[in-house]
Coordinates of C-alpha atoms in Angstrom, one line a residue:
Chain A
M290 CA 15.6 -6.1 26.0
S291 CA 12.6 -5.2 28.0
I292 CA 10.8 -1.9 28.1
D293 CA 9.7 -0.6 31.4
I294 CA 7.2 2.1 32.2
E295 CA 9.9 4.8 32.4
T296 CA 11.2 3.9 28.9
A297 CA 7.6 3.9 27.5
R298 CA 7.1 7.4 28.9
K299 CA 10.4 8.6 27.4
V300 CA 9.6 7.1 24.0
A301 CA 6.1 8.7 24.0
H302 CA 7.7 12.0 24.8
L303 CA 10.3 11.7 22.1
A304 CA 7.5 10.8 19.6
R305 CA 5.6 13.9 20.9
I306 CA 2.5 11.8 21.6
R307 CA 0.7 12.5 24.9
V308 CA 0.1 9.2 26.7
E309 CA -1.8 9.2 30.0
E310 CA 0.0 7.7 33.0
A311 CA -2.6 4.9 33.3
R312 CA -2.0 3.8 29.8
L313 CA 1.8 3.4 30.1
P314 CA 1.9 -0.2 31.5
A315 CA -0.2 -1.5 28.6
L316 CA 1.9 0.4 26.1
A317 CA 5.1 -1.0 27.6
A318 CA 3.6 -4.5 27.3
E319 CA 2.7 -3.9 23.6
F320 CA 6.2 -2.6 22.9
N321 CA 7.7 -5.7 24.5
T322 CA 5.5 -8.0 22.4
I323 CA 6.7 -6.3 19.2
L324 CA 10.3 -6.1 20.3
G325 CA 10.2 -9.7 21.3
F326 CA 9.2 -10.5 17.7
I327 CA 12.0 -8.2 16.3
E328 CA 14.6 -9.9 18.6
Q329 CA 14.7 -12.8 16.1
L330 CA 17.0 -10.6 14.0
N331 CA 19.7 -11.4 16.5
E332 CA 19.9 -15.0 15.1
V333 CA 21.1 -13.7 11.7
N334 CA 24.8 -13.5 11.0
V335 CA 25.3 -10.0 9.6
D336 CA 29.1 -9.9 9.8
D337 CA 30.6 -8.0 6.8
I338 CA 27.1 -7.0 5.5
E339 CA 26.5 -3.4 4.7
P340 CA 23.2 -1.9 5.8
M341 CA 21.0 -1.4 2.7
T342 CA 20.7 2.3 1.8
S343 CA 19.0 1.9 -1.6
V344 CA 17.0 -1.1 -2.9
T345 CA 17.8 -0.3 -6.5
P346 CA 21.4 0.1 -7.5
M347 CA 20.5 3.4 -9.2
R348 CA 22.2 6.7 -8.4
L349 CA 19.7 9.3 -7.3
K350 CA 18.9 11.8 -10.0
R351 CA 20.6 15.2 -9.6
R352 CA 19.3 18.5 -10.8
E353 CA 20.4 22.1 -11.1
D354 CA 20.2 23.9 -7.8
V355 CA 17.5 26.4 -8.9
V356 CA 14.1 27.4 -7.8
T357 CA 11.5 25.2 -9.5
D358 CA 8.4 25.9 -7.7
G359 CA 6.8 28.4 -5.2
G360 CA 5.5 31.9 -5.2
Y361 CA 2.0 31.1 -3.8
P362 CA 2.0 31.6 0.0
E363 CA -1.8 31.6 0.1
K364 CA -1.8 28.0 -1.2
V365 CA 0.8 26.9 1.2
L366 CA -1.2 28.4 4.1
A367 CA -4.6 27.3 2.8
N368 CA -4.8 24.2 5.0
A369 CA -3.3 25.7 8.2
P370 CA -5.3 25.4 11.4
D371 CA -4.2 29.0 12.2
A372 CA -2.5 31.4 9.7
R373 CA -2.0 35.1 10.1
E374 CA -0.4 37.7 7.9
G375 CA 1.2 35.2 5.6
F376 CA 2.6 33.0 8.4
F377 CA 1.7 29.8 10.2
A378 CA 0.6 30.8 13.7
V379 CA 1.5 28.7 16.8
P380 CA 1.4 29.2 20.6
K381 CA 4.0 31.5 22.0
V382 CA 7.4 29.7 22.0
M383 CA 9.5 32.3 23.9
E384 CA 8.7 34.4 27.0
Chain B
M114 CA -25.5 -5.3 -10.8
S115 CA -25.0 -3.1 -13.8
E116 CA -23.4 -4.7 -16.8
L117 CA -21.4 -1.6 -17.5
T118 CA -19.8 -1.5 -14.1
S119 CA -18.7 -5.1 -14.3
L120 CA -16.7 -4.4 -17.4
T121 CA -12.9 -4.7 -17.4
I122 CA -10.8 -1.7 -18.5
A123 CA -10.0 -3.6 -21.7
A124 CA -13.6 -4.3 -22.5
A125 CA -14.7 -0.8 -21.7
R126 CA -11.9 0.6 -23.9
D127 CA -13.1 -1.5 -26.8
A128 CA -16.7 -0.6 -26.2
L129 CA -15.9 3.1 -26.0
A130 CA -13.8 2.9 -29.2
K131 CA -16.7 1.3 -31.1
G132 CA -19.2 3.8 -29.7
E133 CA -21.2 1.1 -28.0
T134 CA -21.1 3.1 -24.8
T135 CA -19.9 6.5 -23.6
A136 CA -17.7 7.6 -20.7
T137 CA -20.8 9.4 -19.3
E138 CA -22.9 6.2 -19.4
L139 CA -20.1 4.2 -17.7
T140 CA -19.6 6.9 -15.1
E141 CA -23.3 7.2 -14.3
A142 CA -23.6 3.5 -13.9
C143 CA -20.7 3.5 -11.4
L144 CA -22.1 6.5 -9.5
A145 CA -25.5 4.6 -9.2
E146 CA -23.7 1.5 -7.9
I147 CA -21.7 3.6 -5.4
E148 CA -24.9 5.3 -4.1
G149 CA -26.3 1.8 -3.3
A150 CA -23.2 0.5 -1.7
D151 CA -22.6 2.5 1.5
A152 CA -22.8 -0.7 3.5
L153 CA -19.4 -1.7 2.0
G154 CA -17.7 1.4 3.4
A155 CA -15.6 1.6 0.3
F156 CA -16.1 5.1 -1.1
V157 CA -15.5 7.6 1.7
H158 CA -15.4 10.8 -0.3
K159 CA -17.6 10.7 -3.4
T160 CA -16.8 13.1 -6.2
P161 CA -19.7 12.8 -8.7
D162 CA -19.3 16.4 -10.0
I163 CA -15.6 15.8 -10.9
A164 CA -16.5 12.4 -12.4
R165 CA -19.2 13.8 -14.6
E166 CA -17.0 16.6 -15.8
Q167 CA -14.1 14.3 -16.5
A168 CA -16.4 11.8 -18.3
K169 CA -17.7 14.7 -20.5
A170 CA -14.2 15.6 -21.4
A171 CA -13.4 12.0 -22.1
D172 CA -16.3 11.6 -24.5
A173 CA -15.1 14.7 -26.4
R174 CA -11.6 13.2 -26.5
I175 CA -12.9 9.9 -27.8
K176 CA -14.9 11.6 -30.4
A177 CA -11.8 13.6 -31.5
G178 CA -9.9 10.3 -31.9
E179 CA -7.4 11.2 -29.2
A180 CA -8.3 8.6 -26.6
T181 CA -5.8 6.5 -24.7
A182 CA -6.6 3.1 -23.2
M183 CA -7.6 4.8 -19.9
T184 CA -9.8 7.5 -21.5
G185 CA -13.3 7.5 -20.0
I186 CA -12.5 4.7 -17.5
P187 CA -14.1 5.3 -14.1
L188 CA -11.7 4.7 -11.2
G189 CA -11.7 4.8 -7.4
I190 CA -8.7 6.5 -5.8
K191 CA -7.2 5.4 -2.5
D192 CA -7.5 8.1 0.1
L193 CA -3.6 8.1 0.4
F194 CA -3.3 9.9 -2.9
C195 CA -3.4 13.7 -2.7
T196 CA -6.1 14.9 -5.1
M197 CA -6.5 18.7 -5.7
G198 CA -9.3 20.2 -3.8
V199 CA -10.6 16.8 -2.7
A200 CA -10.3 15.5 0.8
S201 CA -7.2 13.3 1.1
Q202 CA -7.0 12.1 4.7
A203 CA -5.0 8.8 4.5
G204 CA -7.8 7.4 6.6
S205 CA -6.7 9.5 9.6
A206 CA -8.4 12.0 11.9
I207 CA -5.2 14.1 11.9
L208 CA -5.8 15.1 8.3
E209 CA -9.5 15.9 8.8
G210 CA -10.4 18.8 6.5
F211 CA -7.2 18.6 4.5
K212 CA -7.7 19.5 0.9
P213 CA -4.5 19.4 -1.1
E214 CA -3.6 22.3 -3.3
Y215 CA -1.9 19.9 -5.7
E216 CA -2.4 16.6 -7.5
S217 CA -0.3 13.5 -6.9
T218 CA 1.8 12.4 -9.9
V219 CA -0.1 9.1 -10.3
T220 CA -3.6 10.8 -10.3
R221 CA -2.2 13.5 -12.6
N222 CA -0.9 10.8 -15.0
L223 CA -4.3 9.0 -14.9
F224 CA -6.3 12.1 -15.4
D225 CA -4.0 13.2 -18.3
A226 CA -4.7 9.8 -19.9
G227 CA -8.4 10.6 -19.6
A228 CA -9.4 8.5 -16.6
V229 CA -12.4 9.5 -14.4
M230 CA -12.3 9.8 -10.6
L231 CA -15.4 8.6 -8.9
G232 CA -14.2 9.3 -5.4
K233 CA -11.7 8.4 -2.6
L234 CA -11.5 5.0 -1.1
N235 CA -11.3 3.7 2.4
M236 CA -8.0 2.4 3.8
D237 CA -6.2 1.6 7.1
E238 CA -5.0 4.8 8.7
F239 CA -1.7 5.8 7.0
A240 CA -1.8 2.4 5.3
M241 CA -0.9 0.7 8.6
G242 CA -3.0 -2.4 8.8
S243 CA -4.1 -5.6 7.1
S244 CA -7.8 -5.5 7.7
N245 CA -9.0 -1.9 7.0
E246 CA -10.0 -1.7 10.7
T247 CA -7.8 1.2 11.7
S248 CA -9.5 3.7 9.4
V249 CA -11.1 6.9 10.9
Y250 CA -14.0 6.3 8.5
G251 CA -14.8 2.9 10.0
N252 CA -14.3 -0.5 8.4
A253 CA -14.4 -1.3 4.7
V254 CA -16.3 -4.5 4.2
N255 CA -15.6 -7.4 1.9
P256 CA -18.4 -7.9 -0.7
W257 CA -17.7 -11.7 -0.3
K258 CA -19.9 -13.2 2.4
V259 CA -20.4 -16.9 3.3
D260 CA -22.4 -16.6 6.6
D261 CA -23.8 -13.8 8.7
R262 CA -20.3 -12.5 9.5
Q263 CA -18.9 -9.4 7.8
L264 CA -15.5 -10.1 6.4
T265 CA -12.5 -7.9 6.0
P266 CA -11.5 -6.9 2.5
G267 CA -7.9 -6.9 3.8
G268 CA -5.7 -3.9 4.1
S269 CA -4.5 -1.4 3.8
S270 CA -6.1 -0.9 0.4
G271 CA -9.3 -2.4 1.7
G272 CA -11.7 0.2 0.1
S273 CA -10.0 -0.2 -3.3
A274 CA -10.3 -4.0 -3.1
S275 CA -14.0 -3.9 -2.0
A276 CA -14.9 -1.3 -4.6
V277 CA -13.4 -3.3 -7.5
A278 CA -14.7 -6.7 -6.4
A279 CA -18.2 -5.2 -5.9
D280 CA -18.1 -3.6 -9.4
L281 CA -18.5 -0.1 -8.0
C282 CA -15.7 1.0 -10.4
L283 CA -13.7 -0.5 -13.2
A284 CA -10.4 -0.4 -11.3
A285 CA -8.7 1.4 -8.4
T286 CA -5.4 2.7 -7.3
G287 CA -3.7 1.1 -4.3
T288 CA -0.4 1.4 -2.5
D289 CA 1.7 -1.4 -1.1
T290 CA 4.3 -1.1 1.6
G291 CA 4.3 -4.7 2.9
G292 CA 1.4 -6.3 1.0
S293 CA -1.3 -3.6 1.0
I294 CA -2.2 -4.2 -2.7
R295 CA -1.7 -7.9 -2.9
Q296 CA -3.3 -9.1 0.3
P297 CA -6.6 -7.3 -0.2
A298 CA -6.6 -8.3 -3.9
A299 CA -6.3 -11.9 -2.8
F300 CA -9.1 -11.5 -0.1
T301 CA -11.5 -10.1 -2.7
G302 CA -10.8 -12.2 -5.8
I303 CA -9.2 -9.4 -7.9
T304 CA -5.8 -8.7 -9.4
G305 CA -3.3 -6.5 -7.5
L306 CA 0.1 -5.5 -8.8
K307 CA 2.9 -3.9 -6.8
P308 CA 5.4 -2.6 -9.3
T309 CA 9.2 -2.5 -8.9
Y310 CA 10.3 0.1 -6.4
G311 CA 10.8 3.3 -8.5
R312 CA 8.5 2.3 -11.4
V313 CA 5.7 4.7 -10.2
S314 CA 6.2 8.1 -8.7
R315 CA 5.5 8.5 -5.0
W316 CA 5.1 12.2 -5.3
G317 CA 1.8 13.4 -3.7
I318 CA 1.1 10.1 -2.0
V319 CA 1.0 10.4 1.8
A320 CA 4.3 8.7 2.8
F321 CA 4.3 5.7 5.2
A322 CA 7.7 4.1 4.7
S323 CA 9.4 5.8 1.8
S324 CA 11.9 3.0 1.0
L325 CA 9.1 0.4 0.7
D326 CA 6.0 2.3 -0.5
Q327 CA 4.9 1.8 -4.1
A328 CA 1.6 2.5 -5.8
G329 CA 0.0 0.1 -8.3
P330 CA -3.2 -0.9 -10.0
M331 CA -6.0 -3.1 -8.5
T332 CA -8.1 -4.5 -11.3
K333 CA -10.5 -7.2 -12.6
S334 CA -7.9 -8.8 -14.8
V335 CA -4.2 -9.1 -15.5
R336 CA -4.7 -7.3 -18.8
D337 CA -6.2 -4.4 -16.9
A338 CA -3.3 -4.3 -14.5
A339 CA -1.0 -4.0 -17.5
I340 CA -3.0 -1.2 -19.1
M341 CA -3.4 0.8 -15.9
L342 CA 0.3 0.4 -14.8
G343 CA 1.3 1.8 -18.2
A344 CA -0.7 5.0 -17.4
M345 CA 0.4 5.3 -13.8
A346 CA 4.2 4.8 -14.4
G347 CA 6.9 7.0 -15.7
H348 CA 9.8 9.1 -14.7
D349 CA 9.0 12.0 -12.4
P350 CA 11.6 14.6 -11.5
K351 CA 9.6 15.3 -8.3
D352 CA 10.5 11.9 -6.9
S353 CA 14.2 11.3 -6.9
T354 CA 13.7 7.5 -6.4
C355 CA 11.5 7.3 -9.5
A356 CA 13.4 5.6 -12.2
D357 CA 14.3 7.4 -15.4
L358 CA 13.5 4.3 -17.6
P359 CA 11.2 4.0 -20.5
V360 CA 7.7 2.6 -19.8
P361 CA 7.2 -0.4 -22.0
D362 CA 3.9 -1.4 -23.5
F363 CA 3.0 -3.9 -20.8
E364 CA -0.2 -5.1 -22.5
A365 CA 1.9 -6.0 -25.6
A366 CA 3.8 -8.4 -23.3
L367 CA 0.7 -10.5 -22.7
T368 CA 1.2 -13.4 -25.2
G369 CA 0.3 -16.1 -22.7
D370 CA 3.3 -18.0 -23.9
I371 CA 5.5 -19.0 -21.0
K372 CA 7.1 -22.1 -22.5
G373 CA 10.6 -22.6 -21.1
K374 CA 10.2 -20.0 -18.4
V375 CA 11.8 -21.0 -15.1
I376 CA 9.5 -20.7 -12.1
G377 CA 11.1 -20.9 -8.7
I378 CA 9.2 -22.5 -5.8
P379 CA 10.8 -21.3 -2.5
R380 CA 10.8 -24.0 0.1
E381 CA 10.8 -21.4 3.0
Y382 CA 7.3 -20.3 2.0
R383 CA 5.9 -23.7 3.2
L384 CA 5.0 -22.6 6.7
D385 CA 4.3 -24.8 9.7
G386 CA 0.6 -24.9 10.3
M387 CA -0.3 -23.5 6.9
P388 CA -3.9 -24.3 6.0
A389 CA -4.2 -27.3 3.7
E390 CA -6.3 -25.3 1.3
I391 CA -3.5 -22.8 0.8
E392 CA -1.0 -25.6 0.2
K393 CA -3.4 -27.2 -2.3
L394 CA -3.9 -24.0 -4.2
W395 CA -0.2 -23.5 -4.4
D396 CA 0.2 -27.0 -5.8
E397 CA -2.6 -26.3 -8.3
G398 CA -0.8 -23.2 -9.4
K399 CA 2.4 -25.1 -9.9
A400 CA 0.6 -27.6 -12.1
M401 CA -1.0 -24.9 -14.1
L402 CA 2.3 -23.2 -14.9
A403 CA 3.9 -26.5 -15.7
D404 CA 1.0 -27.4 -18.0
A405 CA 1.6 -24.1 -19.8
G406 CA 5.2 -25.2 -20.5
A407 CA 7.1 -23.5 -17.6
K408 CA 9.8 -25.4 -15.8
L409 CA 9.5 -25.5 -12.1
I410 CA 12.5 -25.6 -9.8
D411 CA 12.9 -25.7 -6.1
I412 CA 14.7 -22.7 -4.7
S413 CA 15.8 -21.5 -1.3
L414 CA 15.3 -17.9 0.0
P415 CA 17.0 -18.6 3.3
H416 CA 16.3 -15.3 5.1
T417 CA 12.5 -15.3 4.4
K418 CA 11.8 -15.9 8.1
Y419 CA 13.5 -12.7 9.1
A420 CA 11.6 -10.5 6.6
L421 CA 8.7 -9.6 8.9
P422 CA 10.8 -8.7 11.9
A423 CA 13.1 -6.6 9.7
Y424 CA 10.0 -4.9 8.2
Y425 CA 8.7 -4.1 11.7
V426 CA 11.9 -2.2 12.4
I427 CA 12.4 -0.5 9.0
A428 CA 8.7 0.5 8.3
P429 CA 8.0 2.0 11.8
A430 CA 11.4 3.8 11.7
E431 CA 10.6 5.5 8.4
A432 CA 7.0 6.1 9.5
S433 CA 8.1 7.8 12.7
S434 CA 10.2 10.2 10.6
N435 CA 7.6 10.7 7.9
L436 CA 4.8 11.3 10.3
A437 CA 6.7 13.9 12.3
R438 CA 5.2 16.4 9.9
Y439 CA 1.7 16.0 11.5
D440 CA 2.2 18.5 14.3
G441 CA -0.9 20.7 14.1
V442 CA 1.0 23.6 12.4
R443 CA 0.6 23.3 8.6
Y444 CA -2.5 21.2 8.0
G445 CA -5.1 19.0 9.5
H446 CA -6.1 18.7 13.1
R447 CA -4.8 21.0 15.9
A448 CA -5.7 20.2 19.5
K449 CA -7.5 22.8 21.6
L450 CA -5.1 24.1 24.3
A451 CA -5.8 25.0 27.9
A452 CA -4.6 28.3 29.4
G453 CA -0.9 28.2 29.9
E454 CA -0.2 25.3 27.6
G455 CA 2.6 25.8 25.1
I456 CA 3.8 24.5 21.8
S457 CA 5.0 21.1 23.2
D458 CA 1.6 20.5 24.6
M459 CA 0.1 21.4 21.2
Y460 CA 2.3 18.8 19.5
E461 CA 1.7 16.1 22.0
K462 CA -2.1 16.6 22.3
T463 CA -2.6 17.1 18.6
R464 CA -0.8 13.8 17.8
A465 CA -2.5 11.9 20.6
E466 CA -5.9 13.1 19.4
G467 CA -5.2 12.8 15.7
F468 CA -3.4 9.4 15.4
G469 CA -5.2 6.1 16.1
A470 CA -3.8 3.4 18.3
E471 CA -1.9 1.4 15.6
V472 CA -0.3 4.5 14.1
Q473 CA 0.7 5.7 17.6
R474 CA 2.2 2.3 18.3
R475 CA 4.2 2.2 15.1
V476 CA 5.4 5.8 15.5
M477 CA 6.6 5.0 19.0
V478 CA 8.3 1.7 18.0
G479 CA 10.0 3.6 15.2
T480 CA 11.1 6.3 17.6
Y481 CA 12.5 3.7 19.9
V482 CA 14.5 1.7 17.3
L483 CA 16.0 5.0 16.0
S484 CA 16.8 6.4 19.5
A485 CA 20.4 6.7 20.8
G486 CA 21.8 3.4 21.9
F487 CA 19.4 1.3 19.9
Y488 CA 20.0 2.5 16.4
D489 CA 22.7 0.0 15.7
A490 CA 21.1 -2.9 17.5
Y491 CA 17.8 -2.5 15.8
Y492 CA 17.7 -0.2 12.8
N493 CA 21.2 -1.0 11.3
R494 CA 20.8 -4.7 12.0
A495 CA 17.4 -4.7 10.2
R496 CA 18.9 -2.9 7.2
K497 CA 21.7 -5.5 7.0
V498 CA 19.1 -8.3 7.1
R499 CA 17.2 -6.5 4.4
A500 CA 20.4 -6.6 2.3
L501 CA 20.5 -10.4 2.8
I502 CA 16.9 -10.8 1.9
K503 CA 17.5 -9.0 -1.4
R504 CA 20.6 -11.1 -2.0
D505 CA 18.5 -14.3 -1.6
F506 CA 16.4 -13.1 -4.5
D507 CA 19.4 -11.9 -6.6
D508 CA 20.9 -15.4 -6.2
A509 CA 17.6 -17.1 -7.3
F510 CA 17.4 -14.8 -10.4
D511 CA 21.1 -15.5 -11.1
Q512 CA 20.3 -19.2 -11.2
G513 CA 18.0 -18.5 -14.1
V514 CA 14.7 -18.1 -12.3
D515 CA 12.3 -15.9 -14.3
A516 CA 9.5 -15.7 -11.6
I517 CA 8.7 -17.1 -8.2
L518 CA 5.3 -18.6 -7.3
T519 CA 4.0 -18.4 -3.7
P520 CA 0.7 -18.2 -2.0
A521 CA -0.5 -14.5 -1.6
T522 CA -1.8 -14.8 1.9
P523 CA -1.7 -17.4 4.7
S524 CA -5.5 -17.6 4.8
A525 CA -8.7 -16.4 3.2
A526 CA -10.5 -13.3 4.4
F527 CA -11.3 -13.3 8.1
G528 CA -14.1 -11.7 10.0
L529 CA -14.1 -8.1 10.9
G530 CA -13.3 -7.8 14.6
E531 CA -11.9 -11.4 14.9
M532 CA -8.4 -10.2 15.4
T533 CA -9.0 -7.4 17.9
E534 CA -8.1 -9.5 20.8
A535 CA -5.0 -10.8 19.3
D536 CA -1.7 -9.1 19.9
P537 CA -0.4 -6.8 17.1
V538 CA 2.1 -9.4 15.9
Q539 CA -0.7 -11.8 14.9
M540 CA -2.1 -9.2 12.5
Y541 CA 1.4 -8.6 11.1
L542 CA 1.6 -12.3 10.0
N543 CA -0.9 -11.6 7.2
D544 CA 2.0 -10.1 5.2
V545 CA 4.3 -13.1 5.6
F546 CA 4.4 -13.9 1.9
T547 CA 4.2 -10.4 0.5
V548 CA 6.6 -8.3 2.7
T549 CA 9.8 -9.9 1.3
V550 CA 9.0 -8.3 -2.1
N551 CA 8.9 -4.8 -0.7
L552 CA 12.1 -5.3 1.2
A553 CA 13.8 -6.4 -2.0
G554 CA 12.1 -3.8 -4.2
L555 CA 10.7 -6.3 -6.6
P556 CA 7.5 -6.4 -8.6
G557 CA 4.8 -8.8 -7.3
I558 CA 1.3 -9.6 -8.4
S559 CA -1.6 -11.4 -6.7
V560 CA -3.9 -13.3 -9.1
P561 CA -7.2 -14.8 -8.0
A562 CA -6.8 -18.6 -8.4
G563 CA -9.6 -20.4 -6.6
L564 CA -12.1 -20.6 -3.8
D565 CA -11.6 -22.2 -0.4
A566 CA -14.1 -24.8 0.9
K567 CA -16.4 -22.1 2.2
G568 CA -16.4 -20.3 -1.1
L569 CA -14.0 -17.4 -0.4
P570 CA -11.4 -16.3 -2.9
L571 CA -7.8 -17.2 -2.6
G572 CA -4.9 -15.7 -4.5
L573 CA -1.5 -16.8 -5.7
Q574 CA 1.5 -14.4 -5.9
L575 CA 4.1 -14.2 -8.6
I576 CA 7.3 -12.3 -7.9
G577 CA 9.4 -11.0 -10.8
K578 CA 12.7 -9.5 -11.6
P579 CA 13.2 -5.8 -11.1
W580 CA 11.8 -3.7 -14.0
E581 CA 10.5 -6.8 -15.7
E582 CA 6.8 -6.2 -15.0
G583 CA 6.0 -7.1 -18.6
D584 CA 7.4 -10.6 -18.2
L585 CA 5.8 -10.9 -14.8
L586 CA 2.4 -9.8 -16.1
N587 CA 2.7 -12.4 -19.0
T588 CA 3.3 -15.2 -16.5
A589 CA 0.4 -13.9 -14.4
Y590 CA -1.7 -13.8 -17.6
A591 CA -0.9 -17.5 -18.3
L592 CA -1.8 -18.4 -14.7
E593 CA -5.0 -16.4 -14.9
R594 CA -6.1 -18.2 -18.1
A595 CA -5.3 -21.6 -16.6
A596 CA -7.1 -20.8 -13.3
G597 CA -10.1 -19.5 -15.0
F598 CA -11.4 -17.7 -11.9
V599 CA -14.7 -16.1 -12.8
S600 CA -16.6 -16.1 -9.5
K601 CA -18.2 -12.9 -8.2
P602 CA -19.6 -12.1 -4.8
E603 CA -23.3 -12.3 -4.6
K604 CA -24.9 -8.9 -4.0
W605 CA -26.1 -8.4 -0.4
W606 CA -25.3 -4.7 0.1

């Protein structure tokens, strides 16, 4: 599998990271180095092996579906780059 | 170097109990050392006011006869732990200015036990790195030095390792996703323990790869690791993967008696081109454990070779998902927008400005391996290989193996900047001996065991059975006593 510039551009967009056009060829080359390393996994016979979902054979704890926390919007918003009237503020999303 | 700051937790605890020193004296001594150690780049946010207040409270507690083993012990805290009202940036520009409104469970547990926080410690950005060179704060530097080069303390917990090795604090918290406690511990001649996955709560620790991340102690002795783990661990309803199991008295497990214990020596850990010094150290470690009465057996962990490639699918995949939250909306950095730019531009510019090169690379690799058409070929295959790696260890333990002895790292500490020209995969190879342990969810400990020809510390790793940290620590204790490692870096900073 080889990543071309078009794929690198698409991945950067999916990851929501702005990558300048001029940087794309180098990025694609780095991806190819890393993916080349990962390709070794194709040597392993994984027939009839289930993908690991949990490293410890423990069942995740359950709890009552009740409110356990909250009620302090000012703390939730305290670190926001832009917060107004009890909300996170972002650039206009719809025209 | 102040005598007080070079104390172990155990020695400080005893001195505090006898009234030979106070938490305030210990804390002031550490704060003075930290002030003179900016050249190490270890402490990146100093919290002397908090430290003095906590020390005062600790002294009152000791006087009242209500002390725990950690009461009055001055610690450094890795920047990855969210600490209330104190900058917690994970070594990243994207969390510039972020001050959590909450306390991570680990720091809460430590503070409840009476520990003192001296400040936050340098680390690779989002714990992604093996040399502490990806930090927004600049490099952390190894206090060990053999020529005019500055050496890496390892990563990602490089600031923690540097601070403990240089006696700026008595111990530090670290986190370990692929070796980030054990590799820096080995590079700086200290002890580093990664507990069993689920032993310590991850709540309030900035997430990198949630199925692999685990916090642990970085200390000056095995006994200290046992004491500090006891204070860090425990069930936490806020982390659904944190085990609801009793926390044993780990220190009580340290008898030093390992007669009849079966130590596995995995043949796959003998790498082509491994430095002779590493091989020699490994042989010495085997002899030490055999002399102490352990039985050594050769074992095979056949999928070892595939651990790093599996890790470099799984960890970036989880990171790409975990780091999606850094979008400039709720906390941290937000890019300035030009007229007409919208919310997508805000996300893309914020993340391009806020994430460093290695973090961007891993987020994008993770995005790729999870994208439509590649999910099965990469991500699911890697998770299947992970299951096989765990099975290798299960088979070894089923054969009666109590612990596994390996080198901790494939080399001693290297020079800062020496790996910049290499491709990213070369840096990843640092974790070749440690990463299997994260993939299998096992406890692992790095114990300083000797010096290389140049005089730099080298570590050995012991790997234990799940939830058997006590037994693992006891074997490590026997190894520590036999190795008798007492060297300290000479002060140049």
